[in-house]
Coordinates of C-alpha atoms and ligand atoms in Angstrom, one line a residue:
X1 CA 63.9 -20.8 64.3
X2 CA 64.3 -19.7 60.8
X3 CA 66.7 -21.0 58.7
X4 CA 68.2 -20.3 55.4
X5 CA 70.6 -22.4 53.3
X6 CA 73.5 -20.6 51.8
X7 CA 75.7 -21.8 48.8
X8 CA 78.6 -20.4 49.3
X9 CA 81.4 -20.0 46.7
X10 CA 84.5 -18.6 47.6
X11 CA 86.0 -19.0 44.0
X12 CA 90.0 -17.5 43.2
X13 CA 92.5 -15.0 45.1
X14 CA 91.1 -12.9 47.5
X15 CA 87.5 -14.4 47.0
X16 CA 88.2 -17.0 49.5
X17 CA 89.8 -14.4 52.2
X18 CA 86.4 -12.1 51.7
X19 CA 84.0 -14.9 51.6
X20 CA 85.3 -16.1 54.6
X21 CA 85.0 -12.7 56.5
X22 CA 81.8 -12.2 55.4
X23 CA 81.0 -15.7 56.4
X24 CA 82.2 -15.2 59.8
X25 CA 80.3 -11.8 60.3
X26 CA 77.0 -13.2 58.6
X27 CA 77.0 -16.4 61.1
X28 CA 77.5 -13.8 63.9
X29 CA 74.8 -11.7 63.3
X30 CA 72.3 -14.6 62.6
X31 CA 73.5 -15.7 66.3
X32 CA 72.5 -12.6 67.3
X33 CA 69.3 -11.7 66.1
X34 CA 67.6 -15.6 66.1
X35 CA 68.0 -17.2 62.6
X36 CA 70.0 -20.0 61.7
X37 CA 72.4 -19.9 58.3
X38 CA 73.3 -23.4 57.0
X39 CA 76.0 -22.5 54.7
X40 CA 77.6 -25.5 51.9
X41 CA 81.1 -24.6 50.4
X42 CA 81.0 -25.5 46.8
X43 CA 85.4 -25.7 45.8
X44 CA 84.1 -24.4 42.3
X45 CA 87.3 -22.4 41.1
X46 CA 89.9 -21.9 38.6
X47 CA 92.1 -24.6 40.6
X48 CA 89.2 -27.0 40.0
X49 CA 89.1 -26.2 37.0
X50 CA 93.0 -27.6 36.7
X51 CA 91.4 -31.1 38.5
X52 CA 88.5 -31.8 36.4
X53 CA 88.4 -29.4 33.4
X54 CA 85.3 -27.5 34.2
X55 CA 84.5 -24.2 36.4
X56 CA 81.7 -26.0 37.7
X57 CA 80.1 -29.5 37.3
X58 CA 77.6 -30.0 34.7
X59 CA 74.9 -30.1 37.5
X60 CA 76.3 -26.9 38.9
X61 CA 73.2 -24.9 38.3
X62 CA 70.7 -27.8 39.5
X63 CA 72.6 -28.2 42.4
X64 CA 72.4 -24.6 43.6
X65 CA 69.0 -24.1 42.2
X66 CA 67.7 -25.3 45.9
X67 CA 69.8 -22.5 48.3
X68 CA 68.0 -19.6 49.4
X69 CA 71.6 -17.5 48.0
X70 CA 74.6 -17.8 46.7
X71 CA 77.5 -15.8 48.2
X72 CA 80.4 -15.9 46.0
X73 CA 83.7 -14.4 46.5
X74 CA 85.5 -13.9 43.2
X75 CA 86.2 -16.0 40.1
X76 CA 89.6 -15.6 37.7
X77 CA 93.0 -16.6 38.2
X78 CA 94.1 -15.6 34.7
X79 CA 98.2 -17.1 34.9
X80 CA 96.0 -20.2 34.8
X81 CA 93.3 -20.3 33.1
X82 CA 91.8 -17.6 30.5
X83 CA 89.4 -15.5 31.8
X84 CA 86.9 -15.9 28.9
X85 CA 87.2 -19.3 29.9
X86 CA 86.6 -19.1 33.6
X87 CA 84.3 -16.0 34.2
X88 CA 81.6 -18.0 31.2
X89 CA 82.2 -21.1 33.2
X90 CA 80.7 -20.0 36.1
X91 CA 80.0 -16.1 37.2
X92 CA 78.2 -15.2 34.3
X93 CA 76.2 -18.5 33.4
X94 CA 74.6 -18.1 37.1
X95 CA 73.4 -14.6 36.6
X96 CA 72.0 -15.7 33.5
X97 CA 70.3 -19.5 34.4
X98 CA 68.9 -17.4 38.0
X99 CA 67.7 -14.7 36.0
X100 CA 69.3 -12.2 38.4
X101 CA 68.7 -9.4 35.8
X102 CA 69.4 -6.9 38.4
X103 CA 72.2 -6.0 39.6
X104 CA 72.6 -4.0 42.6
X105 CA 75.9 -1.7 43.2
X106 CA 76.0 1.0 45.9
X107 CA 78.5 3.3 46.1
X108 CA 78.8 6.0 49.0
X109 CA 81.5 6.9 51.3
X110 CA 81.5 4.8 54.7
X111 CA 82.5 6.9 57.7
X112 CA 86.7 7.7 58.7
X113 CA 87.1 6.6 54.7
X114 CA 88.6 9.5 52.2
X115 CA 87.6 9.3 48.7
X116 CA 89.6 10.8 45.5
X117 CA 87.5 13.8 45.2
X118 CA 86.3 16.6 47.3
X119 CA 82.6 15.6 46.8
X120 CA 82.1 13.3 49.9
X121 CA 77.9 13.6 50.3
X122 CA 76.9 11.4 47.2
X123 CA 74.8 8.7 47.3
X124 CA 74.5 6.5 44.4
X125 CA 72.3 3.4 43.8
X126 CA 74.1 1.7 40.0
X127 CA 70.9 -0.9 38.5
X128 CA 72.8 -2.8 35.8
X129 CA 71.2 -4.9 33.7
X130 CA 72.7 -8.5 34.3
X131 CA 71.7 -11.1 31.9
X132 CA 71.9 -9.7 28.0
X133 CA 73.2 -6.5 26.3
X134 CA 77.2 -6.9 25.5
X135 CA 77.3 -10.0 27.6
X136 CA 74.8 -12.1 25.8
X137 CA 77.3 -14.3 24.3
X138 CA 76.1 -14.3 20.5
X139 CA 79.0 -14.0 18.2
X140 CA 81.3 -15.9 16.6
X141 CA 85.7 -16.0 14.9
X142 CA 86.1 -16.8 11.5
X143 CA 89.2 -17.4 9.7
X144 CA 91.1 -17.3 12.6
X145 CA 95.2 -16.7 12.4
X146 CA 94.5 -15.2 8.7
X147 CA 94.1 -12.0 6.9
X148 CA 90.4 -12.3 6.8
X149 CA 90.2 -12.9 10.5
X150 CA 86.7 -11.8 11.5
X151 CA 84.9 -11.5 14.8
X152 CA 81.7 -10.6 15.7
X153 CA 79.7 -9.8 19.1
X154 CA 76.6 -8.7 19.0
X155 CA 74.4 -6.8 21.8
X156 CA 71.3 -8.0 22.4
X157 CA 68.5 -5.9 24.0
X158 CA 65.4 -7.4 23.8
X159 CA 62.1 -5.8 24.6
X160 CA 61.3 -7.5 28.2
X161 CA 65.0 -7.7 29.3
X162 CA 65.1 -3.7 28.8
X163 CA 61.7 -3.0 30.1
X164 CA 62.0 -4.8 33.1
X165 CA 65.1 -3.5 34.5
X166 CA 64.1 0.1 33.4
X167 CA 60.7 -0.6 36.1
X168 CA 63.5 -1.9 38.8
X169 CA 65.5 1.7 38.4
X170 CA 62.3 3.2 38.2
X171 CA 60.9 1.7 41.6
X172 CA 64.6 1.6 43.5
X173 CA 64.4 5.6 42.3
X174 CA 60.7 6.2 43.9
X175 CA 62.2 4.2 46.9
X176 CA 64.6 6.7 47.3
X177 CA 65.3 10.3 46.2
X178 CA 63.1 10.1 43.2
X179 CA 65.7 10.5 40.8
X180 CA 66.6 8.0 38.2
X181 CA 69.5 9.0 35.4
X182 CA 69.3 6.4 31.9
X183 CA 72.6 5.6 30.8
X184 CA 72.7 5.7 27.1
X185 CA 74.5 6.3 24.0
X186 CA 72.4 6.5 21.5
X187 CA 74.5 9.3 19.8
X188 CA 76.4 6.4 18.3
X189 CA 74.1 3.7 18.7
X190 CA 71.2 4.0 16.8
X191 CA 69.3 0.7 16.9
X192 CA 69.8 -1.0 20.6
X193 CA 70.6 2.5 22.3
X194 CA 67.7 4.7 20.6
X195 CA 65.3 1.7 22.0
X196 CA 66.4 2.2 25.3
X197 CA 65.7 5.9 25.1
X198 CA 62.4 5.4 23.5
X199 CA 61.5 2.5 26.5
X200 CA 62.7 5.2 29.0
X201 CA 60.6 7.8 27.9
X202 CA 57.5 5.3 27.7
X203 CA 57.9 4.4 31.2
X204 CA 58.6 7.2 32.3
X205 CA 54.5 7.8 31.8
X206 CA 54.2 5.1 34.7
X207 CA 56.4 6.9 37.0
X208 CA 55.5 10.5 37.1
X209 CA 56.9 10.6 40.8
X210 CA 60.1 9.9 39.4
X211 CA 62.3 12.6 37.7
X212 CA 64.2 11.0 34.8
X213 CA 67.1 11.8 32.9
X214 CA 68.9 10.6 30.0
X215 CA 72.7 10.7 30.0
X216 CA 75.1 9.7 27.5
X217 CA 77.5 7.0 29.3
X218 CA 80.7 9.1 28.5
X219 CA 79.1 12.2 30.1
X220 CA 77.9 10.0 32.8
X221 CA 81.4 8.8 33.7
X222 CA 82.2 12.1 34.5
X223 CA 78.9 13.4 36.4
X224 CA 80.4 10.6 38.4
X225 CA 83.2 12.6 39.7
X226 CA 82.7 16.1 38.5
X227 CA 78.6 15.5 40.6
X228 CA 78.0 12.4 42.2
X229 CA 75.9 14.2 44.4
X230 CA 73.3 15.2 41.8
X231 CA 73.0 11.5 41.5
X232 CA 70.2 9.1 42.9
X233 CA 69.6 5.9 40.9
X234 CA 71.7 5.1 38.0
X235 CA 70.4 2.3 35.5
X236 CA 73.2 1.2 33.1
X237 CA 73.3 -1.7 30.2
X238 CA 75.4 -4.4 31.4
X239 CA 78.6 -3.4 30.0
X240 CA 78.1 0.3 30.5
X241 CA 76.7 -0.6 34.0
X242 CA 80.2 -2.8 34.7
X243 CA 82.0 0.3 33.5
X244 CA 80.4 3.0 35.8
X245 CA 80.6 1.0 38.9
X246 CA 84.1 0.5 39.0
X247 CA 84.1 4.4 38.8
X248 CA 82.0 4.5 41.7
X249 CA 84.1 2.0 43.6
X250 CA 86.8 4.4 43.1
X251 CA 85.2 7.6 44.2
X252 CA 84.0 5.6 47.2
X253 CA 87.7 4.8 48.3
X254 CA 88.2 1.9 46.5
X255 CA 87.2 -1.4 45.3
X256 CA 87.5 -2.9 48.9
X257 CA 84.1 -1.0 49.6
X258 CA 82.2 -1.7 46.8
X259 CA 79.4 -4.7 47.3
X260 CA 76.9 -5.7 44.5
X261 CA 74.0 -7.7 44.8
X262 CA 72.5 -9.5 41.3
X263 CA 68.8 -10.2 42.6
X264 CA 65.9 -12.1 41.1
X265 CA 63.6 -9.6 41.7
X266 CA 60.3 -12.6 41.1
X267 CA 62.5 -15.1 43.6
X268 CA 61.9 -18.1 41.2
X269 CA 65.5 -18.6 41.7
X270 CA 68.2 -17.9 44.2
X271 CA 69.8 -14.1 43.9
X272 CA 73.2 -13.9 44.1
X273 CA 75.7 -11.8 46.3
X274 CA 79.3 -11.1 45.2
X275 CA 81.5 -7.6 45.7
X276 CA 82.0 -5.9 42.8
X277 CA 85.8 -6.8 42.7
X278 CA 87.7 -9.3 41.4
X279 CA 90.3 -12.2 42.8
X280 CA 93.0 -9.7 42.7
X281 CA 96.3 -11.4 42.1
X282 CA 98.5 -8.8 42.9
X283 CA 97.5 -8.6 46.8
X284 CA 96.1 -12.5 46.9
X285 CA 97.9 -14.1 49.6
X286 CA 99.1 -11.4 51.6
X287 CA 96.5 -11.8 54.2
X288 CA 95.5 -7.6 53.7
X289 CA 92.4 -8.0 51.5
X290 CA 89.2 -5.3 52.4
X291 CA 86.6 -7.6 53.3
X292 CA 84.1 -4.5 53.7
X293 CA 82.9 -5.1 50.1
X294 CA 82.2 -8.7 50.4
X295 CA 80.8 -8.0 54.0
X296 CA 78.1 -5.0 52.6
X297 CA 77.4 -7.7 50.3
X298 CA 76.8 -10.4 52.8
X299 CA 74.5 -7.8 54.9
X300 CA 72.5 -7.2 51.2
X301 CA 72.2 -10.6 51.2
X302 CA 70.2 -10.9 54.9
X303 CA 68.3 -7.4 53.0
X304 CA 67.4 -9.7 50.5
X305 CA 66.3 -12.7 52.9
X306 CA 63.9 -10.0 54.4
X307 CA 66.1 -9.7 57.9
X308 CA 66.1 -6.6 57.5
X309 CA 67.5 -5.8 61.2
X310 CA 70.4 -7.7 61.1
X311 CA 71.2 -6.3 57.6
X312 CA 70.9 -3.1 59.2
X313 CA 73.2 -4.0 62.4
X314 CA 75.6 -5.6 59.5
X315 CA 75.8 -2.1 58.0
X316 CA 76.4 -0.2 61.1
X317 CA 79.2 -2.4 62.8
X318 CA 81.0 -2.0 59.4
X319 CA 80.3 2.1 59.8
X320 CA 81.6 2.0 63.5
X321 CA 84.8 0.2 62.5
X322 CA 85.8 2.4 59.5
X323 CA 85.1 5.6 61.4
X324 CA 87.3 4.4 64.0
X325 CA 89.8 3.9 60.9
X326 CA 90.0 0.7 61.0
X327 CA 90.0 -0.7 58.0
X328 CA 90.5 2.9 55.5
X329 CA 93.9 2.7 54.8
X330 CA 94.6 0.2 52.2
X331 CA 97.1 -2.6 53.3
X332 CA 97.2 -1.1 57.4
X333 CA 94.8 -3.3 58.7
X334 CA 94.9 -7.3 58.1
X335 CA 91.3 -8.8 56.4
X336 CA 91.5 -10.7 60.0
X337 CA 91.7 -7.7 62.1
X338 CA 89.0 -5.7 60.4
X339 CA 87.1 -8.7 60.0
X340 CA 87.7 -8.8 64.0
X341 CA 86.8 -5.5 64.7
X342 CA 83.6 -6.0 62.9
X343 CA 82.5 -8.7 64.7
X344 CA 83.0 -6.9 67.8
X345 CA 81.3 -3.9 66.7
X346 CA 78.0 -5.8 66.4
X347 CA 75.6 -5.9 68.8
Ligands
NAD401 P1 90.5 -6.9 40.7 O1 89.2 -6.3 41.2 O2 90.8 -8.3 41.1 O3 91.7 -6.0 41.2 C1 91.9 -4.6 40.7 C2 92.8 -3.9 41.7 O4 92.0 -3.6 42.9 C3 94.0 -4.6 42.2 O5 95.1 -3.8 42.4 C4 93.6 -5.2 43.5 O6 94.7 -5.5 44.4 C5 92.6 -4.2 44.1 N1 91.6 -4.8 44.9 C6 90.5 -5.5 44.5 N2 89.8 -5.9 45.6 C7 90.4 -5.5 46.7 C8 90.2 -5.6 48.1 N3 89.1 -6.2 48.5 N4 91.0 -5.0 48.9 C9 92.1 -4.4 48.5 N5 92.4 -4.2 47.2 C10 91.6 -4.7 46.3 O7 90.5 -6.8 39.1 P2 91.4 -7.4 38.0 O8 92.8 -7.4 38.5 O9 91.1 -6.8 36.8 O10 91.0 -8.9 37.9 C11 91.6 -10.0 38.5 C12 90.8 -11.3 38.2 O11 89.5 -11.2 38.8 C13 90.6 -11.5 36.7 O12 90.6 -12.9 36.5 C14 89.2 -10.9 36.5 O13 88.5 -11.4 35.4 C15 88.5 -11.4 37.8 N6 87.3 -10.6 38.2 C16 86.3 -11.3 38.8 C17 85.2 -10.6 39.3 C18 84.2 -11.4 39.9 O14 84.3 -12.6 40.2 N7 83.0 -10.8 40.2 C19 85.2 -9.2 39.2 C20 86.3 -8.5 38.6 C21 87.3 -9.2 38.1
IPM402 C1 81.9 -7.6 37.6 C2 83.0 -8.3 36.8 C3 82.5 -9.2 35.8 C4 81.6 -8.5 34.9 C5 83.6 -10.0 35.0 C6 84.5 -10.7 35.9 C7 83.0 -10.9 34.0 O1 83.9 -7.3 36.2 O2 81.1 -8.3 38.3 O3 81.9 -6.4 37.6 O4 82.0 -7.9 33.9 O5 80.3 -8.6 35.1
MN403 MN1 83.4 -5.3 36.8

């Protein structure tokens, strides 16, 4: 029997409510379709990071260098511990030591769930760059606490990191409806985003299946709600990319629904899968988290492991319970009972 090991990291808040849903659906449809997952529960966590002083131990990226995927629930618990401090202690140093420079972030409307606008057909694949841009971490404060305070962050785009995840929108838009829309702003940015053009357009060459549009990322936001569904594949910069998916979270009901994947496309190292939201404080411990978006995630993480038919049975159990309406009105349904009626729904 195949078997696949599975570092699992629940993290803050709701992450460990949503991890453990998905957890539960996952080990289910393994049962089911003859594949064994062996997961290890890694405390990593802004309340360890209250016992020992780090997010993660120093050997934190060795040790989950050998699992075939991470599935992580949610990091920050900012009453105690600064999110600049905990989200670079462990969230972001993964995507970047795994080189999951893609990451995945669909956004459509599940069945029996109503969205904001009237659009409800749209269909929207987000490919944001994961490992440079705004988060690559160069900068620096000087004179801190004085007049001449100073502080710099710099973007970095370099010439592989932009061409390779402009090929990954490019083939994810052939895959698909053929249509591929390059966030940019190089209005206003005319060094990093006027390269980004120019590497779109160059690529473009490779791809003549593919129809590709520019987009400024403010006119974008919009197209997101005014005409999701002239939308195929989206491919963002990180920080634009981290933008526009919470807007398609939104149009898609909510952030309960949104899952994300960040994939190493060359599988030298594990790929990560995580939903889109965070550890929400406000709702943590009131047993009424969505676990949808962590359990879309979990079922783009058996995608990813290439069982494709349980990912697929994953997908449609969570489609028969939300167009029952179980699980669309936000705070009706426990995270146990949809989690529940998920399980049941899959055969
Ligand atoms: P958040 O996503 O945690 O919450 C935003 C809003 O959405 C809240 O009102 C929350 O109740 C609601 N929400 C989120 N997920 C939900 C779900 N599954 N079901 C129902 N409602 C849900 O964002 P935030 O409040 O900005 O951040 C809280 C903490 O999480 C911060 O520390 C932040 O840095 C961190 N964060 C982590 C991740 C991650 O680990 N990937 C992502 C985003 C935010
Ligand atoms: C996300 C989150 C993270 C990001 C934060 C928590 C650092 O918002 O995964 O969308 O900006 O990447
Ligand atoms: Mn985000």
């Amino acid at each position: 029997m195949k078997s696949y090991s599975i570092a699992l990291i629940p993290g803050d808040g709701i992450g460990r409510d949503v991890t453990a849903a998905a957890w539960t659906v996952l080990e289910k449809a393994a049962g089911n379709f003859g594949f064994a997952l062996v997961g290890t529960e890694f405390p990593w966590s802004c309340s360890f990071f209250k016992d020992t002083g780090r997010m993660m131990p120093e050997d934190g990226i060795e040790t989950l260098r050998g699992f075939d995927a991470i599935l992580l629930g949610a990091v920050g618990w900012p009453a105690a511990v600064p999110d600049s401090v905990s989200l670079h202690g462990l969230l972001l140093p993964i995507r970047k030591a795994f080189v999951q420079y893609a990451n995945i972030r669909p956004h459509r409307l599940l069945p029996g769930v109503t969205g904001p606008l009237r659009a409800e057909r749209f269909d929207i694949l987000c490919i944001r760059e994961n490992t440079e841009g705004e988060y690559s971490g160069a900068g620096g404060r000087v004179h801190q606490g004085t007049l001449d305070e100073v502080a710099v962050e710099t973007s970095i785009f370099t010439r592989a990191g932009v061409e390779r995840i402009l090929r990954f929108g490019f083939e994810q838009a052939r895959s698909r409806r053929g249509k591929l829309a390059s966030v940019t702003k190089s209005n206003a940015q005319k060094y990093s985003m006027v390269f980004w053009d120019e590497m779109t357009r160059k690529l473009a060459a490779d791809y003549p299946d593919v129809t590709v549009t520019s987009y400024h990322v403010d006119a974008l936001a919009a197209r997101m709600i005014m005409a999701p569904e002239s939308l195929d594949v989206v491919v963002a910069s990180n920080l634009f990319g981290d933008i526009l998916t919470d807007i398609g979270a939104a149009i898609q009901g909510g952030l309960g629904y949104a899952a994300s994947a960040n994939i190493n496309p060359d599988r030298s190292a594990p790929s990560m899968f995580e939903p889109v939201h965070g550890s929400a404080p406000d709702i943590a411990h009131l047993g009424i988290a969505n676990p949808i978006a962590a359990i879309w995630s979990g079922a783009m993480m058996l995608d990813h492991l290439r069982e494709k038919v349980a990912a697929e049975r994953v997908m449609k159990a969570v489609e028969a319970t939300t167009a029952k309406g179980i699980g669309t009105i936000p705070g009706k349904d426990s995270t146990e009972a949809i989690t529940a009626a998920i399980v049941a729904a899959l055969t």
